XYZ file of C-alpha atoms in Angstrom:
695
model
C 39.342 -11.935 -9.658
C 37.329 -9.163 -11.671
C 34.861 -10.434 -14.456
C 34.838 -8.405 -17.438
C 33.515 -4.658 -17.018
C 32.108 -2.431 -20.064
C 29.561 -5.101 -20.066
C 25.914 -3.661 -20.287
C 22.457 -5.468 -20.103
C 18.527 -4.275 -20.704
C 15.487 -5.855 -19.149
C 12.392 -5.850 -21.262
C 8.773 -4.729 -19.852
C 5.726 -4.602 -21.421
C 6.524 -1.124 -23.136
C 9.530 0.008 -21.602
C 13.037 -1.226 -20.906
C 15.613 -0.832 -18.126
C 19.461 -0.553 -19.329
C 22.089 -0.757 -17.103
C 26.183 -0.935 -17.516
C 29.257 -1.746 -15.688
C 32.160 1.278 -16.727
C 35.454 0.087 -17.647
C 36.443 0.658 -14.627
C 34.396 -2.089 -12.815
C 33.623 -0.451 -9.405
C 30.398 0.338 -9.939
C 26.806 -0.789 -11.531
C 25.266 2.608 -13.487
C 22.176 3.609 -15.108
C 22.208 4.090 -18.929
C 18.378 4.749 -19.564
C 14.946 3.952 -18.526
C 11.937 4.769 -20.177
C 9.880 3.213 -22.982
C 11.312 0.605 -25.909
C 14.032 2.009 -27.533
C 14.982 5.127 -24.590
C 18.543 3.004 -24.662
C 19.544 3.422 -28.186
C 21.816 6.677 -29.012
C 23.398 8.651 -26.108
C 22.041 8.135 -22.230
C 19.825 10.508 -21.244
C 21.429 10.376 -17.491
C 25.074 10.172 -18.385
C 27.298 13.003 -16.842
C 30.102 13.539 -19.515
C 31.559 16.849 -17.908
C 34.137 17.782 -15.164
C 33.429 17.186 -11.313
C 35.467 19.944 -9.301
C 35.768 19.254 -5.979
C 33.696 16.128 -5.787
C 34.626 12.858 -7.158
C 33.217 11.014 -10.409
C 30.599 8.897 -8.358
C 28.958 12.128 -7.037
C 27.662 12.799 -10.101
C 26.950 9.391 -12.142
C 23.614 7.755 -12.333
C 24.935 4.529 -9.919
C 22.729 2.413 -9.108
C 24.183 1.084 -5.830
C 26.457 2.788 -4.069
C 28.895 3.157 -1.289
C 30.071 5.548 0.993
C 33.389 5.427 -1.409
C 31.736 6.019 -4.668
C 29.767 8.781 -3.500
C 31.146 10.289 -0.100
C 30.059 13.514 -0.679
C 26.533 13.307 -2.444
C 24.708 10.290 -0.520
C 25.694 6.596 -0.317
C 22.647 3.494 -0.471
C 25.174 1.316 1.692
C 27.674 2.370 4.634
C 29.470 -0.291 6.553
C 31.966 0.177 9.322
C 34.456 -2.199 10.089
C 35.080 -3.225 14.229
C 37.384 -0.292 14.240
C 34.921 2.036 13.251
C 36.503 2.371 9.447
C 34.070 3.143 6.411
C 34.320 3.485 2.567
C 34.054 0.254 1.453
C 34.414 0.304 -2.340
C 33.543 -2.728 -4.688
C 34.866 -4.379 -8.101
C 32.533 -5.863 -9.813
C 32.864 -9.781 -10.092
C 30.068 -12.080 -12.225
C 26.622 -11.460 -13.611
C 24.096 -13.454 -14.873
C 21.260 -12.710 -16.821
C 18.149 -14.806 -17.869
C 16.890 -15.466 -22.099
C 13.871 -13.703 -21.183
C 15.787 -10.744 -20.361
C 13.535 -10.310 -17.473
C 15.808 -11.360 -14.429
C 19.395 -9.680 -13.402
C 22.144 -10.475 -11.211
C 25.769 -8.803 -10.855
C 27.804 -9.309 -8.443
C 30.365 -7.378 -6.169
C 33.214 -7.987 -3.619
C 35.228 -5.894 -1.261
C 39.036 -7.051 -1.570
C 39.606 -5.483 2.015
C 36.473 -6.382 4.025
C 35.114 -9.563 2.304
C 32.079 -7.847 1.978
C 30.016 -9.342 -1.024
C 27.026 -7.753 -3.005
C 24.587 -8.841 -5.629
C 22.409 -6.610 -7.705
C 19.569 -8.363 -8.536
C 16.838 -7.013 -11.073
C 13.490 -8.492 -11.848
C 10.731 -7.173 -14.734
C 7.790 -9.594 -14.053
C 6.172 -10.749 -17.204
C 3.129 -8.581 -18.122
C 4.491 -4.997 -16.104
C 6.641 -2.280 -16.996
C 8.414 -2.298 -13.519
C 11.501 -3.277 -12.424
C 12.121 -4.785 -9.131
C 15.708 -4.256 -7.157
C 17.211 -6.116 -3.897
C 20.644 -6.375 -2.946
C 22.029 -9.277 -1.508
C 24.790 -8.456 1.558
C 27.144 -11.501 2.812
C 30.294 -11.426 4.636
C 32.970 -13.493 3.707
C 35.631 -11.907 5.397
C 36.710 -12.571 9.333
C 35.903 -9.960 10.769
C 32.369 -8.647 11.776
C 30.936 -5.762 10.167
C 28.332 -3.401 10.783
C 25.338 -1.909 8.346
C 25.218 2.255 8.712
C 22.756 2.760 6.068
C 20.908 0.124 4.133
C 19.605 1.454 1.547
C 17.917 -0.921 -1.924
C 18.797 1.158 -4.308
C 19.334 4.338 -6.093
C 16.681 5.281 -9.167
C 18.542 8.070 -11.642
C 15.640 9.950 -13.320
C 16.375 12.754 -15.465
C 14.871 16.358 -15.051
C 16.537 18.401 -17.422
C 14.075 21.496 -16.797
C 13.478 20.899 -12.490
C 12.018 17.738 -10.706
C 8.539 17.566 -9.785
C 7.923 15.120 -7.254
C 4.412 13.735 -6.443
C 4.243 11.920 -2.429
C 1.484 11.177 -0.288
C 1.203 12.362 3.406
C -1.309 12.649 5.930
C -2.226 11.858 9.537
C -4.578 9.636 11.187
C -8.118 10.136 9.452
C -6.417 11.960 6.774
C -4.451 9.412 4.641
C -3.134 9.216 1.339
C -3.179 13.174 0.808
C -1.698 13.625 -3.136
C 0.737 16.541 -2.692
C 3.532 18.225 -5.497
C 6.993 19.576 -4.957
C 8.701 21.565 -7.207
C 12.602 20.602 -6.827
C 15.139 22.954 -8.609
C 17.793 21.854 -6.780
C 18.280 20.111 -3.135
C 17.110 17.735 -1.310
C 13.606 16.327 -0.345
C 12.909 13.534 1.878
C 9.866 11.573 3.577
C 9.848 8.245 5.825
C 8.775 6.537 8.635
C 10.258 5.611 12.408
C 7.244 3.979 13.615
C 7.879 0.185 12.754
C 5.376 0.272 10.419
C 4.962 2.526 7.105
C 2.545 4.994 8.897
C -0.055 7.499 8.473
C 2.071 10.663 7.923
C 4.018 9.273 5.018
C 3.709 6.914 2.145
C 6.789 4.897 0.725
C 6.082 5.804 -2.702
C 7.010 8.910 -4.436
C 6.834 10.246 -8.265
C 8.799 12.378 -10.258
C 8.469 14.050 -13.596
C 10.516 16.906 -15.422
C 8.498 20.271 -14.481
C 8.091 20.968 -17.892
C 6.154 18.187 -19.245
C 3.649 17.455 -16.073
C 1.538 15.563 -18.354
C 4.836 13.551 -19.861
C 6.950 10.793 -18.661
C 6.441 9.969 -15.048
C 8.758 7.473 -13.163
C 7.814 5.842 -9.507
C 9.403 4.147 -7.144
C 8.067 2.355 -4.077
C 9.430 -0.477 -1.270
C 8.160 -3.464 -0.303
C 8.691 -2.859 3.527
C 6.289 -3.102 5.758
C 8.581 -1.218 8.698
C 10.844 2.365 8.985
C 11.734 3.356 5.653
C 12.968 5.890 4.208
C 13.138 7.790 0.446
C 15.547 10.799 -0.174
C 15.114 12.792 -4.004
C 18.325 15.054 -4.900
C 18.619 17.054 -8.077
C 22.215 17.832 -9.073
C 23.416 20.836 -11.466
C 23.204 18.731 -14.137
C 19.939 18.184 -14.337
C 19.624 14.358 -12.839
C 17.412 13.524 -9.923
C 18.516 10.444 -7.683
C 16.089 8.459 -5.538
C 17.127 6.871 -2.829
C 15.056 4.317 -0.981
C 15.557 1.929 1.505
C 15.024 0.898 5.695
C 15.833 3.720 8.179
C 17.449 1.752 10.666
C 15.817 3.127 13.487
C 17.485 0.390 15.833
C 20.925 1.088 15.014
C 23.562 -0.388 12.857
C 22.404 -4.106 11.406
C 25.100 -6.496 12.786
C 26.757 -8.617 9.560
C 28.352 -11.759 11.524
C 32.029 -13.467 9.781
C 29.415 -15.686 7.229
C 25.992 -13.934 7.456
C 23.772 -13.155 4.930
C 21.572 -9.762 4.629
C 18.806 -9.848 1.843
C 17.404 -6.021 1.892
C 13.875 -5.029 0.860
C 12.834 -4.924 -2.628
C 12.669 -1.143 -4.051
C 10.075 -1.557 -7.501
C 10.073 1.463 -9.961
C 7.694 1.914 -12.475
C 7.628 4.042 -16.034
C 4.671 5.684 -17.799
C 4.836 8.207 -20.511
C 1.648 9.147 -19.418
C 1.805 11.173 -16.806
C 0.492 10.162 -12.910
C -2.669 8.647 -14.288
C -0.868 6.493 -16.773
C 1.289 5.552 -13.739
C -1.305 4.772 -11.337
C -2.461 1.968 -14.121
C 1.082 0.627 -13.888
C 1.654 0.482 -10.213
C -2.329 -1.522 -10.751
C -1.110 -4.208 -12.977
C 1.963 -5.062 -11.003
C -0.248 -5.439 -7.906
C -2.705 -7.332 -9.707
C -0.222 -10.023 -10.744
C 1.069 -10.037 -6.806
C -2.246 -10.956 -5.719
C -2.009 -13.647 -8.636
C -4.939 -16.641 -8.074
C -6.438 -14.327 -5.410
C -7.419 -12.145 -7.465
C -11.163 -11.750 -7.605
C -14.203 -9.690 -7.145
C -14.691 -9.271 -2.951
C -18.081 -9.637 -1.775
C -19.793 -6.758 -0.061
C -19.573 -6.778 3.427
C -21.337 -5.102 6.151
C -19.040 -4.298 9.544
C -20.327 -3.820 12.830
C -17.980 -1.386 14.052
C -20.017 1.920 13.662
C -23.115 0.188 14.556
C -22.289 -0.920 17.931
C -18.674 -0.442 18.611
C -17.500 -1.911 21.883
C -21.328 -2.810 22.764
C -21.421 -6.667 20.965
C -23.416 -9.041 21.671
C -25.629 -11.955 19.586
C -28.598 -10.394 19.673
C -28.108 -6.934 18.110
C -25.368 -8.512 15.676
C -28.207 -10.693 14.401
C -30.504 -7.859 13.929
C -27.507 -5.861 11.698
C -26.713 -9.230 10.377
C -30.279 -10.091 9.229
C -30.599 -6.515 7.364
C -27.746 -6.895 5.380
C -28.569 -10.121 4.185
C -31.846 -8.178 3.097
C -30.100 -5.800 1.407
C -27.816 -8.425 -0.650
C -24.437 -7.886 1.971
C -22.106 -11.270 1.255
C -19.621 -11.381 4.120
C -20.611 -9.953 7.850
C -17.613 -8.873 9.807
C -18.145 -9.046 13.913
C -15.328 -6.183 14.907
C -14.022 -5.157 18.076
C -15.281 -5.786 21.519
C -16.151 -9.525 20.698
C -13.725 -10.976 23.189
C -13.519 -11.372 27.304
C -12.876 -8.695 29.177
C -13.024 -5.976 26.090
C -15.630 -3.621 27.197
C -13.633 -0.850 25.904
C -10.090 -0.290 24.557
C -8.525 -0.156 28.142
C -8.733 -4.099 28.460
C -8.695 -7.278 26.834
C -6.065 -7.643 23.980
C -4.494 -10.429 24.748
C -7.082 -12.518 25.668
C -8.721 -14.179 22.243
C -11.603 -15.867 23.672
C -14.952 -15.414 22.898
C -17.007 -13.834 25.515
C -19.644 -16.374 26.778
C -21.379 -13.090 28.756
C -22.190 -11.296 24.905
C -22.642 -15.034 23.083
C -24.509 -16.958 25.471
C -25.615 -19.555 23.021
C -22.057 -20.069 22.491
C -19.819 -18.469 19.639
C -20.549 -21.092 17.355
C -24.081 -21.211 17.406
C -23.727 -17.767 16.604
C -21.721 -17.859 13.667
C -23.707 -20.276 12.846
C -26.968 -18.438 12.763
C -25.215 -15.589 10.574
C -24.191 -17.804 8.201
C -28.148 -19.878 7.949
C -28.829 -16.241 6.686
C -27.232 -16.571 3.170
C -24.049 -14.790 4.935
C -20.117 -15.408 5.125
C -18.624 -14.778 8.790
C -15.969 -12.288 8.992
C -14.145 -10.951 12.702
C -11.661 -8.561 13.821
C -8.788 -9.174 15.931
C -5.744 -6.989 16.860
C -2.921 -10.236 17.313
C 0.170 -7.993 17.746
C -1.469 -5.675 20.896
C -1.851 -6.169 24.398
C -3.716 -4.220 27.394
C -1.748 -4.462 30.466
C -5.175 -5.556 32.023
C -5.273 -8.704 30.568
C -4.068 -12.447 31.572
C -1.348 -12.575 28.890
C 0.218 -9.453 30.037
C 0.008 -10.885 33.582
C 0.944 -14.064 32.572
C 3.466 -12.599 30.026
C 5.236 -8.395 30.926
C 8.096 -9.567 28.696
C 6.984 -10.200 25.856
C 6.692 -6.757 24.989
C 8.790 -3.731 23.371
C 10.573 -2.306 26.497
C 13.704 -0.924 27.859
C 15.123 -1.836 31.140
C 14.739 0.258 33.657
C 12.425 2.463 31.331
C 8.649 2.820 32.267
C 6.450 2.287 29.287
C 4.535 4.129 26.889
C 1.048 3.396 26.162
C -0.792 4.252 22.701
C -4.339 3.905 23.071
C -4.179 1.742 26.594
C -2.174 -0.867 25.006
C 1.400 -2.129 24.582
C 2.989 -3.815 21.315
C 4.299 -7.576 21.607
C 7.649 -8.038 20.658
C 7.455 -10.196 17.638
C 10.325 -10.471 16.596
C 11.112 -13.351 19.674
C 10.270 -16.600 18.449
C 7.684 -17.446 21.260
C 5.682 -14.575 20.430
C 5.671 -15.165 16.830
C 4.160 -18.657 17.764
C 1.608 -17.375 20.018
C 0.289 -15.189 17.428
C 0.416 -17.551 14.800
C -1.244 -20.053 16.928
C -3.920 -17.767 18.217
C -4.936 -16.527 14.897
C -4.531 -20.013 13.143
C -6.912 -21.669 16.410
C -9.472 -19.039 15.726
C -9.593 -20.148 12.195
C -9.459 -23.587 12.464
C -11.990 -23.741 15.184
C -14.689 -21.598 13.678
C -16.041 -21.016 10.243
C -14.655 -17.953 9.242
C -14.007 -16.305 5.620
C -12.889 -12.983 6.192
C -10.039 -12.105 8.823
C -9.938 -7.730 9.580
C -6.283 -7.566 11.599
C -5.592 -4.591 12.924
C -2.295 -2.624 14.620
C -3.377 0.752 16.378
C -0.079 1.945 17.796
C 3.729 2.202 16.684
C 6.808 0.691 18.303
C 7.552 3.345 21.064
C 10.170 1.617 23.480
C 13.254 0.212 21.284
C 14.523 -2.545 23.665
C 13.839 -6.344 24.222
C 13.576 -7.276 28.167
C 16.769 -8.526 29.075
C 17.942 -8.412 25.369
C 21.656 -8.693 24.769
C 23.879 -6.453 22.237
C 22.433 -4.667 19.381
C 19.080 -6.254 17.701
C 17.196 -5.802 14.767
C 14.032 -5.944 16.310
C 12.466 -3.761 13.430
C 13.561 -6.357 10.493
C 13.019 -9.224 12.826
C 9.209 -7.598 13.424
C 8.972 -7.195 9.860
C 9.919 -11.152 8.724
C 7.833 -12.605 11.410
C 4.713 -10.656 10.684
C 5.432 -11.506 6.597
C 6.116 -15.431 7.670
C 2.521 -15.494 9.496
C 0.793 -14.010 7.028
C 2.344 -16.819 4.483
C 1.672 -19.578 6.548
C -2.088 -18.421 7.066
C -2.207 -18.197 2.867
C -0.880 -21.433 3.329
C -3.156 -23.198 5.750
C -6.334 -21.394 5.093
C -6.227 -20.130 1.240
C -10.096 -19.360 1.800
C -9.628 -17.035 4.299
C -9.689 -13.054 2.919
C -7.294 -10.766 4.881
C -7.951 -7.517 5.535
C -4.565 -5.383 6.347
C -5.582 -2.696 8.572
C -3.581 -0.489 10.900
C -5.426 2.133 12.686
C -6.521 3.240 8.779
C -4.157 3.052 6.281
C -0.684 3.215 8.510
C 0.553 0.076 6.993
C 0.383 -0.183 3.181
C 3.179 -1.138 1.228
C 4.267 -3.341 -1.592
C 5.028 -6.157 0.519
C 1.543 -5.889 2.251
C -0.107 -6.285 -1.532
C 1.413 -9.295 -1.777
C -0.054 -11.086 1.356
C -2.752 -8.922 2.099
C -6.419 -9.249 -0.090
C -7.352 -5.729 1.034
C -6.831 -2.297 2.479
C -8.537 -0.382 4.773
C -7.241 3.087 3.999
C -8.788 5.323 6.582
C -10.690 5.446 10.169
C -12.227 8.349 8.377
C -15.196 7.475 6.449
C -16.836 11.064 5.734
C -17.987 11.192 2.251
C -15.993 14.617 1.080
C -12.890 13.393 3.495
C -12.428 9.572 1.712
C -13.308 11.445 -1.555
C -9.904 12.506 -1.164
C -8.233 9.365 0.490
C -9.261 7.299 -2.224
C -7.961 9.695 -4.755
C -4.495 9.629 -3.643
C -4.812 5.406 -2.448
C -5.755 4.881 -6.325
C -2.429 6.553 -7.520
C -0.471 3.860 -5.651
C -2.710 1.159 -5.467
C -4.777 -1.061 -7.458
C -9.375 -1.219 -6.732
C -8.906 -4.525 -5.282
C -6.936 -3.413 -2.479
C -9.666 -0.302 -1.831
C -11.762 -1.173 1.163
C -14.749 1.460 1.820
C -17.706 1.938 3.481
C -20.923 3.319 3.031
C -21.415 4.613 6.939
C -23.420 8.022 8.523
C -20.339 9.404 9.634
C -19.460 13.363 8.104
C -16.473 13.871 7.479
C -13.590 15.415 10.394
C -11.755 17.873 7.503
C -14.996 18.397 5.369
C -18.308 17.730 7.294
C -20.947 18.690 4.568
C -23.404 15.867 4.019
C -23.685 13.943 1.196
C -26.422 11.657 -0.086
C -26.824 8.106 -0.009
C -26.349 7.950 -3.630
C -23.210 9.769 -3.178
C -21.592 8.058 -0.480
C -22.560 4.130 -2.419
C -21.165 5.149 -5.391
C -17.656 6.343 -3.226
C -17.237 2.935 -1.725
C -17.960 1.278 -5.006
C -14.174 2.634 -6.258
C -13.125 0.008 -5.088
C -14.091 -3.184 -2.334
C -18.039 -2.000 -1.182
C -18.990 -2.250 2.126
C -21.192 -1.369 4.579
C -20.501 0.617 8.441
C -23.763 2.407 9.222
C -26.070 1.746 11.815
C -28.829 -0.150 8.976
C -31.289 -0.439 11.945
C -31.795 3.405 11.753
C -32.315 3.468 8.348
C -36.000 4.277 6.386
C -37.463 1.288 4.334
C -36.801 3.631 1.752
C -33.147 3.660 2.409
C -32.662 0.295 2.886
C -34.924 -0.209 -0.894
C -31.909 2.788 -2.321
C -29.405 0.556 -0.872
C -30.053 -2.549 -2.058
C -30.596 -1.070 -5.248
C -26.991 -0.152 -4.870
C -25.721 -3.024 -3.915
C -27.433 -5.237 -6.906
C -25.660 -1.896 -9.471
C -22.430 -2.845 -7.426
C -22.375 -6.767 -8.101
C -22.818 -6.368 -11.613
C -19.906 -3.715 -12.193
C -17.398 -5.228 -9.775
C -15.755 -7.299 -12.150
C -14.836 -4.255 -13.970
C -13.977 -2.786 -11.192
C -11.308 -5.574 -9.763
C -9.811 -5.983 -13.536
C -10.440 -3.179 -15.605
C -8.139 -0.283 -16.693
C -8.202 2.371 -14.462
C -8.495 6.243 -15.380
C -8.469 8.907 -12.931
C -10.689 12.198 -13.896
C -10.648 15.674 -11.800
C -9.960 15.440 -8.658
C -11.744 16.333 -5.194
C -10.848 20.057 -5.581
C -11.851 20.125 -8.706
C -15.478 20.837 -10.588
C -15.774 17.541 -11.431
C -14.355 14.023 -10.025
C -14.432 10.546 -11.191
C -13.475 7.511 -11.892
C -13.162 5.442 -14.908
C -12.880 1.736 -15.440
C -12.671 0.036 -18.868
C -13.192 -3.653 -19.040
C -9.996 -6.054 -19.861
C -12.510 -7.128 -23.739
C -13.068 -3.014 -23.791
C -16.642 -4.165 -24.291
C -18.148 -2.299 -20.976
C -16.733 1.060 -19.234
C -17.886 2.008 -16.148
C -17.760 5.598 -14.570
C -18.038 6.893 -10.901
C -18.945 10.513 -10.768
C -18.901 12.958 -8.346
C -20.111 16.699 -7.487
C -18.004 17.873 -5.109
C -19.558 21.210 -4.621
C -21.944 22.537 -2.453
C -24.980 20.734 -2.654
C -26.434 20.875 0.355
C -28.413 23.922 0.050
C -32.638 24.001 -0.601
C -32.026 23.493 -4.305
C -32.214 27.002 -5.380
C -29.225 26.939 -7.481
C -29.357 26.262 -11.252
C -27.993 22.944 -12.202
C -25.185 23.082 -15.226
C -24.013 20.311 -16.738
C -20.218 18.975 -16.458
C -18.866 17.206 -18.776
C -16.318 13.988 -18.014
C -13.717 13.222 -20.804
C -13.056 9.293 -20.838
C -9.345 7.899 -21.422
C -8.304 4.871 -23.771
C -11.310 4.126 -25.320
C -11.612 2.960 -29.408
C -11.900 6.005 -31.006
C -13.905 4.328 -33.868
C -16.094 2.084 -31.451
C -19.901 3.035 -30.784
C -20.737 3.392 -26.930
C -24.117 2.713 -25.808
C -25.619 3.954 -22.073
C -29.498 3.547 -21.930
C -31.042 4.979 -25.429
C -28.216 7.370 -25.714
C -25.161 6.398 -28.393
C -22.032 7.762 -28.438
C -18.437 7.933 -30.649
C -15.373 6.883 -28.821
C -13.543 9.851 -30.209
C -16.750 12.128 -28.833
C -16.370 10.656 -25.203
C -12.752 11.352 -25.589
C -12.435 14.633 -26.991
C -15.853 16.023 -25.724
C -16.702 14.443 -23.210
C -19.915 12.070 -21.834
C -22.560 14.657 -20.245
C -23.518 14.477 -16.454
C -26.499 16.890 -15.069
C -26.014 17.810 -11.544
C -28.129 19.242 -8.652
C -29.084 19.733 -5.420
C -30.449 16.139 -4.612
C -28.201 14.720 -7.485
C -24.376 14.699 -6.420
C -23.313 11.617 -7.603
C -23.158 9.008 -10.785
C -22.892 5.404 -11.708
C -22.266 5.437 -15.530
C -21.845 2.016 -17.424
C -21.262 2.690 -21.716
C -21.653 -0.658 -23.511
C -19.944 -0.382 -26.446
C -21.455 -2.353 -29.790
């Protein structure tokens, strides 16, 4: 039985709307309009009314979720194969439900031949301008089906003059590099087959029309912590369709008779104000994902770059004493605290504090840290194991492996098959046990290698290893959150290889890169903030030079840079002079005064790391305080013989009739927006923290 066709529904966000309809033929759901309130009135900006010679109508239609029967030539979101190898599943609309607030919609379809049912879900979280989309499949037939392509949906964007795509590429120690591609015709694709989102690309894409780069911007991101893919294709009629979903690196998914499968949520965002405005839409969404955990994060010290694997109680306490004097609030012991861990060749899997390194006991050591007025944090990497470990000796079958094939070590370690119930229980009980046994406030969860061997020892039949690993990882995080609500969790994967919307809903902070060099880090953070809110950005002040731009920068530059998110210190502060420690204490005190605005404020990205001016503006929710972090990226490592010239930073989103003060200087809001805030640079002054107060 089919439902009434020709139906239309509009979902409403704070400033936007998203309208979809089932055409009269009832075979699919298609987009009518996506943009500001009122965009659904009048002709659809994405409709295609002309003929489609040599193609099907579905290949040109703005379909929301397409099977290969709907789009046989230009790319489907869902491809299903029967047991005898036949494809071309086609749906018929059967039902729909929308809530009274116009924020949730579910549209049902069914295939009368195979018995496959699909429900396309939409949700617009209150207070946002994003639309979350996911699909639930159910096999109501009598035969097993194979899911060959498991996309979460297609997003259609009007690009009449050409598509300007923005994406983030990178590698280890060079993540989140923002880049732009003009797509006149054809396709563009990014993704990961590593079992994690990866360093190479971010599951995020922005689309604008080439004629209006500062105008309307549409963004798409995927909430999936495994392998993924995003592709964009612009057709000859000027429509760009973005497909997003899982990349099935383990082969087709088996969907037995009676089984159900929920695909990851894809999220679309819209802003009329280009990439800068789009970033704020993502920030609002992620702050709501954090819910009651959205509070200013403590200033932390991490011991990694000071001691590396040479962890022992006295040197750690020496660092902790200085950190406490500087005003640090949480002390984190990084890798090297457990038995067998003197380098990266051994120990992973054996999560017992090394009694030789903590002769008075780990409890006593933690108590000594806490006696300094510090919270305590610990580094773990529970999904990995070294061949030189008791765990691997006892359970060699727990790692991913292909029978008869050699294992591939990465960083001298193997990856545990988290999809195995006994492995998932071991990982959970290990971390949960540490949190119950010791007085821990902060957990840095690392992941330093991708999955290489796509198999399970003694495994029978095709297995969705990627899906099982991600599902159990998410469950473990959720159990830890429930049982240890006061513990902050930092998600790390050799830097920024595990950042996606699913982790943003479960972790408190991300570690975006192992590269802490100031100018390299500026570019990393600039890209990161386009897709992620400041409360997720963990950033340290260190003495490390950059790998790609090693020019030195002042301590002020490094502190102001780290204040752009969650402030941390990772330098060997034992080697800092008394003057450097005093300066550091001053910066930490100033950060504590502004971190509430950084956490909750409206963000504007000004300039960029490759421009003469680069700044981030944070405007408090009540608009009474504006924090500006500014950096000079030019050559300031000389003898100070070149003349200094002022730079004006044009601020955004201020009350044009308001009055703002900075020290003994006063500005009008219109002056700050149209003329800008003057900043004076010199060879010894390469960064600024400016606080403007309205009134």
